[in-house]
Amino acid sequence: MAEELKSFADLKSVTQPAAPEREPKIDPQGRAYATGKRKNAIARVWVKPGNGKITVNGRDAAVYFARPVLRMIINQPFSVTNRVGGFDVVCTVTGGGLSGQAGAVRHGISRALTFYEPALRPPLKAGGFLTRDPRVVERKKYGKAKARRSFQFSKR
């Protein structure tokens, strides 16, 4: 800072250098890859332009995630970015239960969309889809029935 600032009004004249534009990360097949995580579930997600077909572990998403709530969770990144039906998704999911797997797929889709089209990052970030939910099951401690539950107390 060569010039000296005397007031907040002078601060307005100082300009910040613009952040560098993010480059799309696309593989030779035209896909963007990302990993999504939630609880103990890990999803490997590939996104490419298409007609909106989502495949999970070789099965259609409507078959794999039978509950409507889970299908809605998976489609949230597309609805927020107005890209419903614009991308085909292929993913493999391991670990956890269905709810955790749906959250992992959503996280992976969101990250893959930002790699494919960096301009989509602000709406996804505002929606909280790029944040990895850190909550996991607490481990069981010795001397306890579960993580925190004590054994039943008996006076006699």
Short mmCIF file of N, CA and C in Angstrom, two decimals:
data_model
loop_
_atom_site.label_atom_id
_atom_site.label_comp_id
_atom_site.label_asym_id
_atom_site.label_seq_id
_atom_site.Cartn_x
_atom_site.Cartn_y
_atom_site.Cartn_z
N MET A 1 0.84 -1.17 0.00
CA MET A 1 0.00 0.00 0.00
C MET A 1 0.89 1.23 0.00
N ALA A 2 1.08 1.78 -1.17
CA ALA A 2 1.95 2.94 -1.30
C ALA A 2 1.29 4.19 -0.73
N GLU A 3 -0.02 4.39 -1.07
CA GLU A 3 -0.68 5.58 -0.54
C GLU A 3 -1.26 5.27 0.84
N GLU A 4 -1.38 6.30 1.65
CA GLU A 4 -1.87 6.11 3.00
C GLU A 4 -3.35 6.45 3.05
N LEU A 5 -4.14 5.60 3.74
CA LEU A 5 -5.57 5.80 3.85
C LEU A 5 -5.87 6.52 5.15
N LYS A 6 -6.66 7.59 5.08
CA LYS A 6 -6.97 8.38 6.27
C LYS A 6 -8.40 8.13 6.77
N SER A 7 -9.32 7.68 5.87
CA SER A 7 -10.71 7.47 6.28
C SER A 7 -11.29 6.29 5.50
N PHE A 8 -12.52 5.93 5.89
CA PHE A 8 -13.20 4.84 5.20
C PHE A 8 -13.57 5.23 3.78
N ALA A 9 -13.78 6.50 3.51
CA ALA A 9 -14.10 6.96 2.16
C ALA A 9 -12.92 6.68 1.22
N ASP A 10 -11.69 6.81 1.75
CA ASP A 10 -10.52 6.51 0.93
C ASP A 10 -10.43 5.02 0.60
N LEU A 11 -11.03 4.20 1.45
CA LEU A 11 -10.97 2.76 1.27
C LEU A 11 -11.76 2.32 0.03
N LYS A 12 -12.78 3.09 -0.33
CA LYS A 12 -13.59 2.75 -1.50
C LYS A 12 -12.79 2.84 -2.79
N SER A 13 -11.79 3.69 -2.82
CA SER A 13 -11.01 3.87 -4.04
C SER A 13 -10.04 2.71 -4.26
N VAL A 14 -9.71 1.98 -3.20
CA VAL A 14 -8.79 0.85 -3.33
C VAL A 14 -9.53 -0.32 -3.96
N THR A 15 -8.97 -0.89 -5.00
CA THR A 15 -9.62 -2.00 -5.69
C THR A 15 -8.87 -3.30 -5.40
N GLN A 16 -9.64 -4.34 -5.23
CA GLN A 16 -9.08 -5.67 -5.02
C GLN A 16 -8.84 -6.31 -6.39
N PRO A 17 -7.76 -7.07 -6.53
CA PRO A 17 -7.59 -7.80 -7.79
C PRO A 17 -8.67 -8.85 -7.93
N ALA A 18 -9.18 -9.01 -9.13
CA ALA A 18 -10.26 -9.95 -9.38
C ALA A 18 -9.76 -11.38 -9.19
N ALA A 19 -10.62 -12.22 -8.65
CA ALA A 19 -10.26 -13.63 -8.47
C ALA A 19 -10.12 -14.29 -9.83
N PRO A 20 -9.18 -15.19 -9.99
CA PRO A 20 -9.01 -15.83 -11.29
C PRO A 20 -10.22 -16.69 -11.63
N GLU A 21 -10.58 -16.69 -12.90
CA GLU A 21 -11.71 -17.49 -13.36
C GLU A 21 -11.37 -18.97 -13.23
N ARG A 22 -12.34 -19.74 -12.76
CA ARG A 22 -12.12 -21.18 -12.61
C ARG A 22 -12.24 -21.85 -13.97
N GLU A 23 -11.36 -22.81 -14.21
CA GLU A 23 -11.38 -23.58 -15.46
C GLU A 23 -12.25 -24.82 -15.27
N PRO A 24 -13.04 -25.20 -16.27
CA PRO A 24 -13.78 -26.46 -16.17
C PRO A 24 -12.82 -27.64 -16.14
N LYS A 25 -13.16 -28.66 -15.33
CA LYS A 25 -12.35 -29.88 -15.26
C LYS A 25 -13.15 -31.00 -15.91
N ILE A 26 -12.86 -31.24 -17.20
CA ILE A 26 -13.61 -32.21 -17.98
C ILE A 26 -12.63 -33.24 -18.55
N ASP A 27 -12.98 -34.54 -18.43
CA ASP A 27 -12.10 -35.59 -18.93
C ASP A 27 -12.28 -35.76 -20.44
N PRO A 28 -11.46 -36.59 -21.09
CA PRO A 28 -11.56 -36.75 -22.55
C PRO A 28 -12.92 -37.25 -23.04
N GLN A 29 -13.70 -37.93 -22.19
CA GLN A 29 -15.04 -38.38 -22.61
C GLN A 29 -16.10 -37.30 -22.44
N GLY A 30 -15.70 -36.10 -22.00
CA GLY A 30 -16.64 -35.00 -21.84
C GLY A 30 -17.39 -35.04 -20.52
N ARG A 31 -16.84 -35.73 -19.51
CA ARG A 31 -17.50 -35.86 -18.22
C ARG A 31 -16.73 -35.09 -17.15
N ALA A 32 -17.45 -34.70 -16.12
CA ALA A 32 -16.83 -34.12 -14.93
C ALA A 32 -17.00 -35.12 -13.80
N TYR A 33 -15.93 -35.34 -13.02
CA TYR A 33 -15.96 -36.33 -11.95
C TYR A 33 -15.83 -35.64 -10.59
N ALA A 34 -16.56 -36.15 -9.60
CA ALA A 34 -16.44 -35.65 -8.23
C ALA A 34 -16.83 -36.75 -7.26
N THR A 35 -16.35 -36.59 -6.03
CA THR A 35 -16.68 -37.51 -4.96
C THR A 35 -17.56 -36.80 -3.95
N GLY A 36 -18.65 -37.44 -3.56
CA GLY A 36 -19.54 -36.89 -2.55
C GLY A 36 -19.55 -37.79 -1.33
N LYS A 37 -19.68 -37.17 -0.15
CA LYS A 37 -19.69 -37.95 1.09
C LYS A 37 -20.79 -37.46 2.02
N ARG A 38 -21.36 -38.41 2.77
CA ARG A 38 -22.38 -38.10 3.78
C ARG A 38 -22.43 -39.28 4.73
N LYS A 39 -22.32 -39.02 6.04
CA LYS A 39 -22.25 -40.08 7.04
C LYS A 39 -21.15 -41.06 6.65
N ASN A 40 -21.47 -42.34 6.47
CA ASN A 40 -20.46 -43.31 6.07
C ASN A 40 -20.55 -43.66 4.59
N ALA A 41 -21.35 -42.94 3.83
CA ALA A 41 -21.55 -43.23 2.41
C ALA A 41 -20.59 -42.40 1.56
N ILE A 42 -20.06 -43.03 0.52
CA ILE A 42 -19.16 -42.36 -0.41
C ILE A 42 -19.71 -42.59 -1.82
N ALA A 43 -19.89 -41.51 -2.58
CA ALA A 43 -20.42 -41.60 -3.94
C ALA A 43 -19.40 -41.07 -4.94
N ARG A 44 -19.12 -41.87 -5.95
CA ARG A 44 -18.28 -41.43 -7.07
C ARG A 44 -19.23 -41.06 -8.20
N VAL A 45 -19.17 -39.79 -8.65
CA VAL A 45 -20.18 -39.26 -9.56
C VAL A 45 -19.53 -38.73 -10.83
N TRP A 46 -20.08 -39.13 -11.98
CA TRP A 46 -19.68 -38.59 -13.28
C TRP A 46 -20.89 -37.89 -13.89
N VAL A 47 -20.68 -36.65 -14.34
CA VAL A 47 -21.75 -35.84 -14.93
C VAL A 47 -21.35 -35.47 -16.35
N LYS A 48 -22.30 -35.64 -17.29
CA LYS A 48 -22.06 -35.24 -18.67
C LYS A 48 -23.36 -34.72 -19.26
N PRO A 49 -23.29 -33.91 -20.31
CA PRO A 49 -24.53 -33.39 -20.91
C PRO A 49 -25.38 -34.54 -21.44
N GLY A 50 -26.67 -34.43 -21.26
CA GLY A 50 -27.58 -35.49 -21.71
C GLY A 50 -29.02 -35.07 -21.52
N ASN A 51 -29.87 -36.07 -21.25
CA ASN A 51 -31.30 -35.80 -21.15
C ASN A 51 -31.85 -36.04 -19.74
N GLY A 52 -30.99 -36.10 -18.73
CA GLY A 52 -31.46 -36.18 -17.36
C GLY A 52 -31.53 -37.57 -16.77
N LYS A 53 -30.88 -38.55 -17.39
CA LYS A 53 -30.91 -39.93 -16.87
C LYS A 53 -29.91 -40.06 -15.73
N ILE A 54 -30.37 -40.56 -14.58
CA ILE A 54 -29.51 -40.76 -13.41
C ILE A 54 -29.41 -42.25 -13.14
N THR A 55 -28.19 -42.77 -13.14
CA THR A 55 -27.94 -44.19 -12.90
C THR A 55 -27.12 -44.33 -11.62
N VAL A 56 -27.60 -45.16 -10.70
CA VAL A 56 -26.91 -45.39 -9.42
C VAL A 56 -26.59 -46.88 -9.32
N ASN A 57 -25.32 -47.22 -9.23
CA ASN A 57 -24.87 -48.61 -9.13
C ASN A 57 -25.48 -49.50 -10.22
N GLY A 58 -25.55 -48.98 -11.44
CA GLY A 58 -26.06 -49.74 -12.58
C GLY A 58 -27.58 -49.80 -12.66
N ARG A 59 -28.28 -49.20 -11.72
CA ARG A 59 -29.74 -49.20 -11.75
C ARG A 59 -30.25 -47.78 -11.89
N ASP A 60 -31.48 -47.64 -12.36
CA ASP A 60 -32.10 -46.32 -12.47
C ASP A 60 -32.31 -45.74 -11.07
N ALA A 61 -32.19 -44.43 -10.94
CA ALA A 61 -32.30 -43.78 -9.63
C ALA A 61 -33.68 -44.01 -9.02
N ALA A 62 -34.73 -44.08 -9.84
CA ALA A 62 -36.08 -44.29 -9.32
C ALA A 62 -36.23 -45.69 -8.72
N VAL A 63 -35.45 -46.64 -9.22
CA VAL A 63 -35.49 -48.00 -8.67
C VAL A 63 -34.61 -48.09 -7.43
N TYR A 64 -33.41 -47.51 -7.49
CA TYR A 64 -32.47 -47.61 -6.38
C TYR A 64 -32.96 -46.83 -5.16
N PHE A 65 -33.41 -45.59 -5.39
CA PHE A 65 -33.96 -44.77 -4.32
C PHE A 65 -35.47 -44.75 -4.49
N ALA A 66 -36.15 -45.72 -3.87
CA ALA A 66 -37.58 -45.90 -4.09
C ALA A 66 -38.42 -44.80 -3.44
N ARG A 67 -37.92 -44.24 -2.33
CA ARG A 67 -38.71 -43.21 -1.64
C ARG A 67 -38.62 -41.88 -2.39
N PRO A 68 -39.75 -41.18 -2.55
CA PRO A 68 -39.75 -39.90 -3.27
C PRO A 68 -38.84 -38.85 -2.64
N VAL A 69 -38.70 -38.87 -1.31
CA VAL A 69 -37.87 -37.88 -0.62
C VAL A 69 -36.41 -38.03 -1.06
N LEU A 70 -35.95 -39.26 -1.20
CA LEU A 70 -34.57 -39.50 -1.61
C LEU A 70 -34.34 -39.05 -3.04
N ARG A 71 -35.32 -39.28 -3.92
CA ARG A 71 -35.19 -38.82 -5.31
C ARG A 71 -35.19 -37.29 -5.37
N MET A 72 -35.99 -36.65 -4.49
CA MET A 72 -36.00 -35.18 -4.45
C MET A 72 -34.65 -34.65 -3.99
N ILE A 73 -34.03 -35.31 -3.01
CA ILE A 73 -32.72 -34.89 -2.52
C ILE A 73 -31.70 -34.93 -3.64
N ILE A 74 -31.73 -35.98 -4.45
CA ILE A 74 -30.77 -36.14 -5.55
C ILE A 74 -30.95 -35.06 -6.61
N ASN A 75 -32.19 -34.66 -6.87
CA ASN A 75 -32.46 -33.70 -7.94
C ASN A 75 -32.34 -32.25 -7.50
N GLN A 76 -32.10 -31.97 -6.21
CA GLN A 76 -32.02 -30.60 -5.74
C GLN A 76 -30.95 -29.76 -6.45
N PRO A 77 -29.73 -30.26 -6.67
CA PRO A 77 -28.74 -29.41 -7.35
C PRO A 77 -29.17 -28.97 -8.75
N PHE A 78 -29.91 -29.83 -9.46
CA PHE A 78 -30.36 -29.47 -10.80
C PHE A 78 -31.46 -28.42 -10.75
N SER A 79 -32.38 -28.53 -9.78
CA SER A 79 -33.47 -27.56 -9.70
C SER A 79 -32.96 -26.20 -9.26
N VAL A 80 -31.96 -26.16 -8.37
CA VAL A 80 -31.41 -24.88 -7.91
C VAL A 80 -30.70 -24.16 -9.05
N THR A 81 -30.01 -24.91 -9.91
CA THR A 81 -29.24 -24.30 -10.99
C THR A 81 -30.02 -24.23 -12.31
N ASN A 82 -31.30 -24.59 -12.31
CA ASN A 82 -32.15 -24.59 -13.51
C ASN A 82 -31.54 -25.46 -14.62
N ARG A 83 -31.07 -26.63 -14.27
CA ARG A 83 -30.49 -27.56 -15.23
C ARG A 83 -31.20 -28.91 -15.21
N VAL A 84 -32.50 -28.91 -14.88
CA VAL A 84 -33.26 -30.16 -14.81
C VAL A 84 -33.32 -30.77 -16.21
N GLY A 85 -32.91 -32.02 -16.31
CA GLY A 85 -32.93 -32.72 -17.59
C GLY A 85 -31.77 -32.35 -18.50
N GLY A 86 -30.79 -31.62 -18.00
CA GLY A 86 -29.69 -31.20 -18.86
C GLY A 86 -28.45 -32.07 -18.77
N PHE A 87 -28.36 -32.91 -17.74
CA PHE A 87 -27.16 -33.71 -17.54
C PHE A 87 -27.53 -35.16 -17.24
N ASP A 88 -26.72 -36.07 -17.76
CA ASP A 88 -26.79 -37.48 -17.38
C ASP A 88 -25.82 -37.71 -16.24
N VAL A 89 -26.22 -38.52 -15.27
CA VAL A 89 -25.39 -38.79 -14.11
C VAL A 89 -25.20 -40.30 -13.98
N VAL A 90 -23.94 -40.69 -13.82
CA VAL A 90 -23.61 -42.08 -13.52
C VAL A 90 -22.84 -42.06 -12.21
N CYS A 91 -23.29 -42.85 -11.22
CA CYS A 91 -22.59 -42.84 -9.94
C CYS A 91 -22.57 -44.23 -9.32
N THR A 92 -21.54 -44.45 -8.51
CA THR A 92 -21.44 -45.65 -7.70
C THR A 92 -21.37 -45.22 -6.25
N VAL A 93 -22.17 -45.88 -5.41
CA VAL A 93 -22.26 -45.51 -4.01
C VAL A 93 -21.94 -46.72 -3.15
N THR A 94 -21.15 -46.51 -2.09
CA THR A 94 -20.86 -47.58 -1.15
C THR A 94 -21.01 -47.05 0.27
N GLY A 95 -21.33 -47.94 1.18
CA GLY A 95 -21.37 -47.60 2.60
C GLY A 95 -22.64 -46.89 3.01
N GLY A 96 -22.92 -46.94 4.31
CA GLY A 96 -24.05 -46.22 4.86
C GLY A 96 -25.39 -46.81 4.48
N GLY A 97 -26.44 -46.06 4.80
CA GLY A 97 -27.80 -46.45 4.45
C GLY A 97 -28.29 -45.62 3.28
N LEU A 98 -29.55 -45.81 2.93
CA LEU A 98 -30.10 -45.12 1.76
C LEU A 98 -30.10 -43.61 1.92
N SER A 99 -30.43 -43.11 3.11
CA SER A 99 -30.46 -41.66 3.33
C SER A 99 -29.07 -41.06 3.19
N GLY A 100 -28.07 -41.68 3.78
CA GLY A 100 -26.70 -41.20 3.65
C GLY A 100 -26.20 -41.29 2.23
N GLN A 101 -26.60 -42.35 1.53
CA GLN A 101 -26.18 -42.50 0.13
C GLN A 101 -26.81 -41.43 -0.74
N ALA A 102 -28.07 -41.09 -0.49
CA ALA A 102 -28.71 -40.02 -1.27
C ALA A 102 -28.01 -38.68 -1.01
N GLY A 103 -27.64 -38.41 0.23
CA GLY A 103 -26.91 -37.19 0.55
C GLY A 103 -25.54 -37.16 -0.10
N ALA A 104 -24.88 -38.33 -0.17
CA ALA A 104 -23.57 -38.41 -0.81
C ALA A 104 -23.68 -38.17 -2.31
N VAL A 105 -24.72 -38.71 -2.93
CA VAL A 105 -24.92 -38.50 -4.37
C VAL A 105 -25.21 -37.03 -4.64
N ARG A 106 -26.02 -36.39 -3.80
CA ARG A 106 -26.31 -34.96 -3.96
C ARG A 106 -25.04 -34.14 -3.85
N HIS A 107 -24.20 -34.45 -2.86
CA HIS A 107 -22.94 -33.74 -2.68
C HIS A 107 -22.04 -33.94 -3.90
N GLY A 108 -21.96 -35.17 -4.40
CA GLY A 108 -21.14 -35.46 -5.57
C GLY A 108 -21.64 -34.77 -6.82
N ILE A 109 -22.95 -34.77 -7.03
CA ILE A 109 -23.53 -34.10 -8.20
C ILE A 109 -23.23 -32.61 -8.15
N SER A 110 -23.38 -32.02 -6.97
CA SER A 110 -23.12 -30.58 -6.82
C SER A 110 -21.67 -30.25 -7.15
N ARG A 111 -20.74 -31.04 -6.62
CA ARG A 111 -19.33 -30.79 -6.89
C ARG A 111 -19.00 -31.01 -8.36
N ALA A 112 -19.56 -32.05 -8.96
CA ALA A 112 -19.30 -32.34 -10.38
C ALA A 112 -19.85 -31.22 -11.26
N LEU A 113 -21.01 -30.67 -10.90
CA LEU A 113 -21.57 -29.57 -11.68
C LEU A 113 -20.66 -28.34 -11.63
N THR A 114 -20.07 -28.07 -10.47
CA THR A 114 -19.16 -26.93 -10.38
C THR A 114 -17.88 -27.17 -11.17
N PHE A 115 -17.45 -28.44 -11.26
CA PHE A 115 -16.27 -28.74 -12.08
C PHE A 115 -16.60 -28.62 -13.57
N TYR A 116 -17.82 -29.02 -13.96
CA TYR A 116 -18.20 -28.95 -15.36
C TYR A 116 -18.50 -27.52 -15.78
N GLU A 117 -19.22 -26.79 -14.92
CA GLU A 117 -19.63 -25.42 -15.24
C GLU A 117 -19.37 -24.54 -14.01
N PRO A 118 -18.18 -23.94 -13.90
CA PRO A 118 -17.82 -23.17 -12.70
C PRO A 118 -18.77 -22.02 -12.36
N ALA A 119 -19.55 -21.53 -13.33
CA ALA A 119 -20.48 -20.44 -13.06
C ALA A 119 -21.63 -20.88 -12.16
N LEU A 120 -21.83 -22.19 -11.99
CA LEU A 120 -22.92 -22.69 -11.15
C LEU A 120 -22.55 -22.72 -9.67
N ARG A 121 -21.30 -22.40 -9.35
CA ARG A 121 -20.85 -22.49 -7.96
C ARG A 121 -21.63 -21.59 -7.00
N PRO A 122 -21.89 -20.30 -7.30
CA PRO A 122 -22.60 -19.44 -6.33
C PRO A 122 -23.97 -19.96 -5.91
N PRO A 123 -24.87 -20.38 -6.83
CA PRO A 123 -26.17 -20.87 -6.33
C PRO A 123 -26.05 -22.17 -5.53
N LEU A 124 -25.12 -23.04 -5.92
CA LEU A 124 -24.95 -24.29 -5.17
C LEU A 124 -24.36 -24.01 -3.80
N LYS A 125 -23.44 -23.07 -3.73
CA LYS A 125 -22.83 -22.71 -2.44
C LYS A 125 -23.87 -22.07 -1.52
N ALA A 126 -24.71 -21.21 -2.09
CA ALA A 126 -25.76 -20.56 -1.29
C ALA A 126 -26.77 -21.57 -0.77
N GLY A 127 -27.03 -22.61 -1.56
CA GLY A 127 -27.97 -23.65 -1.13
C GLY A 127 -27.37 -24.62 -0.12
N GLY A 128 -26.05 -24.56 0.08
CA GLY A 128 -25.40 -25.45 1.04
C GLY A 128 -25.10 -26.83 0.49
N PHE A 129 -25.11 -26.98 -0.83
CA PHE A 129 -24.90 -28.30 -1.43
C PHE A 129 -23.43 -28.67 -1.56
N LEU A 130 -22.53 -27.70 -1.44
CA LEU A 130 -21.11 -27.99 -1.58
C LEU A 130 -20.45 -28.29 -0.23
N THR A 131 -21.19 -28.09 0.86
CA THR A 131 -20.64 -28.34 2.19
C THR A 131 -20.83 -29.80 2.54
N ARG A 132 -19.74 -30.45 2.97
CA ARG A 132 -19.82 -31.84 3.38
C ARG A 132 -20.37 -31.87 4.79
N ASP A 133 -21.49 -32.54 5.00
CA ASP A 133 -22.10 -32.62 6.32
C ASP A 133 -21.21 -33.48 7.21
N PRO A 134 -20.60 -32.91 8.26
CA PRO A 134 -19.60 -33.65 9.04
C PRO A 134 -20.18 -34.61 10.07
N ARG A 135 -21.51 -34.65 10.23
CA ARG A 135 -22.09 -35.47 11.29
C ARG A 135 -21.96 -36.95 10.96
N VAL A 136 -21.36 -37.69 11.86
CA VAL A 136 -21.25 -39.14 11.72
C VAL A 136 -21.68 -39.77 13.05
N VAL A 137 -21.90 -41.08 13.05
CA VAL A 137 -22.33 -41.78 14.24
C VAL A 137 -21.21 -41.77 15.27
N GLU A 138 -21.57 -41.46 16.51
CA GLU A 138 -20.60 -41.43 17.59
C GLU A 138 -20.22 -42.85 17.98
N ARG A 139 -18.95 -43.06 18.29
CA ARG A 139 -18.49 -44.41 18.61
C ARG A 139 -18.95 -44.84 20.00
N LYS A 140 -19.03 -46.15 20.20
CA LYS A 140 -19.40 -46.70 21.49
C LYS A 140 -18.20 -46.64 22.44
N LYS A 141 -18.45 -46.22 23.69
CA LYS A 141 -17.39 -46.15 24.69
C LYS A 141 -17.48 -47.36 25.62
N TYR A 142 -16.32 -47.75 26.17
CA TYR A 142 -16.31 -48.87 27.10
C TYR A 142 -17.03 -48.47 28.39
N GLY A 143 -17.67 -49.41 29.04
CA GLY A 143 -18.42 -49.13 30.26
C GLY A 143 -19.79 -48.53 30.00
N LYS A 144 -20.17 -48.43 28.73
CA LYS A 144 -21.47 -47.88 28.35
C LYS A 144 -22.22 -48.90 27.49
N ALA A 145 -23.54 -48.81 27.51
CA ALA A 145 -24.35 -49.72 26.69
C ALA A 145 -24.27 -49.32 25.22
N LYS A 146 -24.30 -48.02 24.96
CA LYS A 146 -24.14 -47.50 23.60
C LYS A 146 -23.13 -46.36 23.67
N ALA A 147 -23.24 -45.36 22.80
CA ALA A 147 -22.26 -44.27 22.82
C ALA A 147 -22.32 -43.49 24.12
N ARG A 148 -23.55 -43.21 24.60
CA ARG A 148 -23.69 -42.43 25.83
C ARG A 148 -24.58 -43.11 26.88
N ARG A 149 -25.40 -44.05 26.45
CA ARG A 149 -26.36 -44.67 27.37
C ARG A 149 -25.63 -45.56 28.36
N SER A 150 -25.95 -45.36 29.65
CA SER A 150 -25.37 -46.20 30.70
C SER A 150 -26.20 -47.46 30.88
N PHE A 151 -25.62 -48.44 31.52
CA PHE A 151 -26.37 -49.64 31.84
C PHE A 151 -27.41 -49.29 32.90
N GLN A 152 -28.47 -50.08 32.97
CA GLN A 152 -29.56 -49.79 33.90
C GLN A 152 -29.04 -49.88 35.34
N PHE A 153 -29.40 -48.88 36.13
CA PHE A 153 -28.96 -48.84 37.52
C PHE A 153 -29.93 -49.62 38.40
N SER A 154 -29.40 -50.44 39.28
CA SER A 154 -30.21 -51.17 40.24
C SER A 154 -29.59 -51.03 41.61
N LYS A 155 -30.39 -50.59 42.59
CA LYS A 155 -29.86 -50.38 43.94
C LYS A 155 -29.56 -51.71 44.61
N ARG A 156 -30.33 -52.75 44.32
CA ARG A 156 -30.13 -54.06 44.94
C ARG A 156 -29.79 -55.10 43.92
#
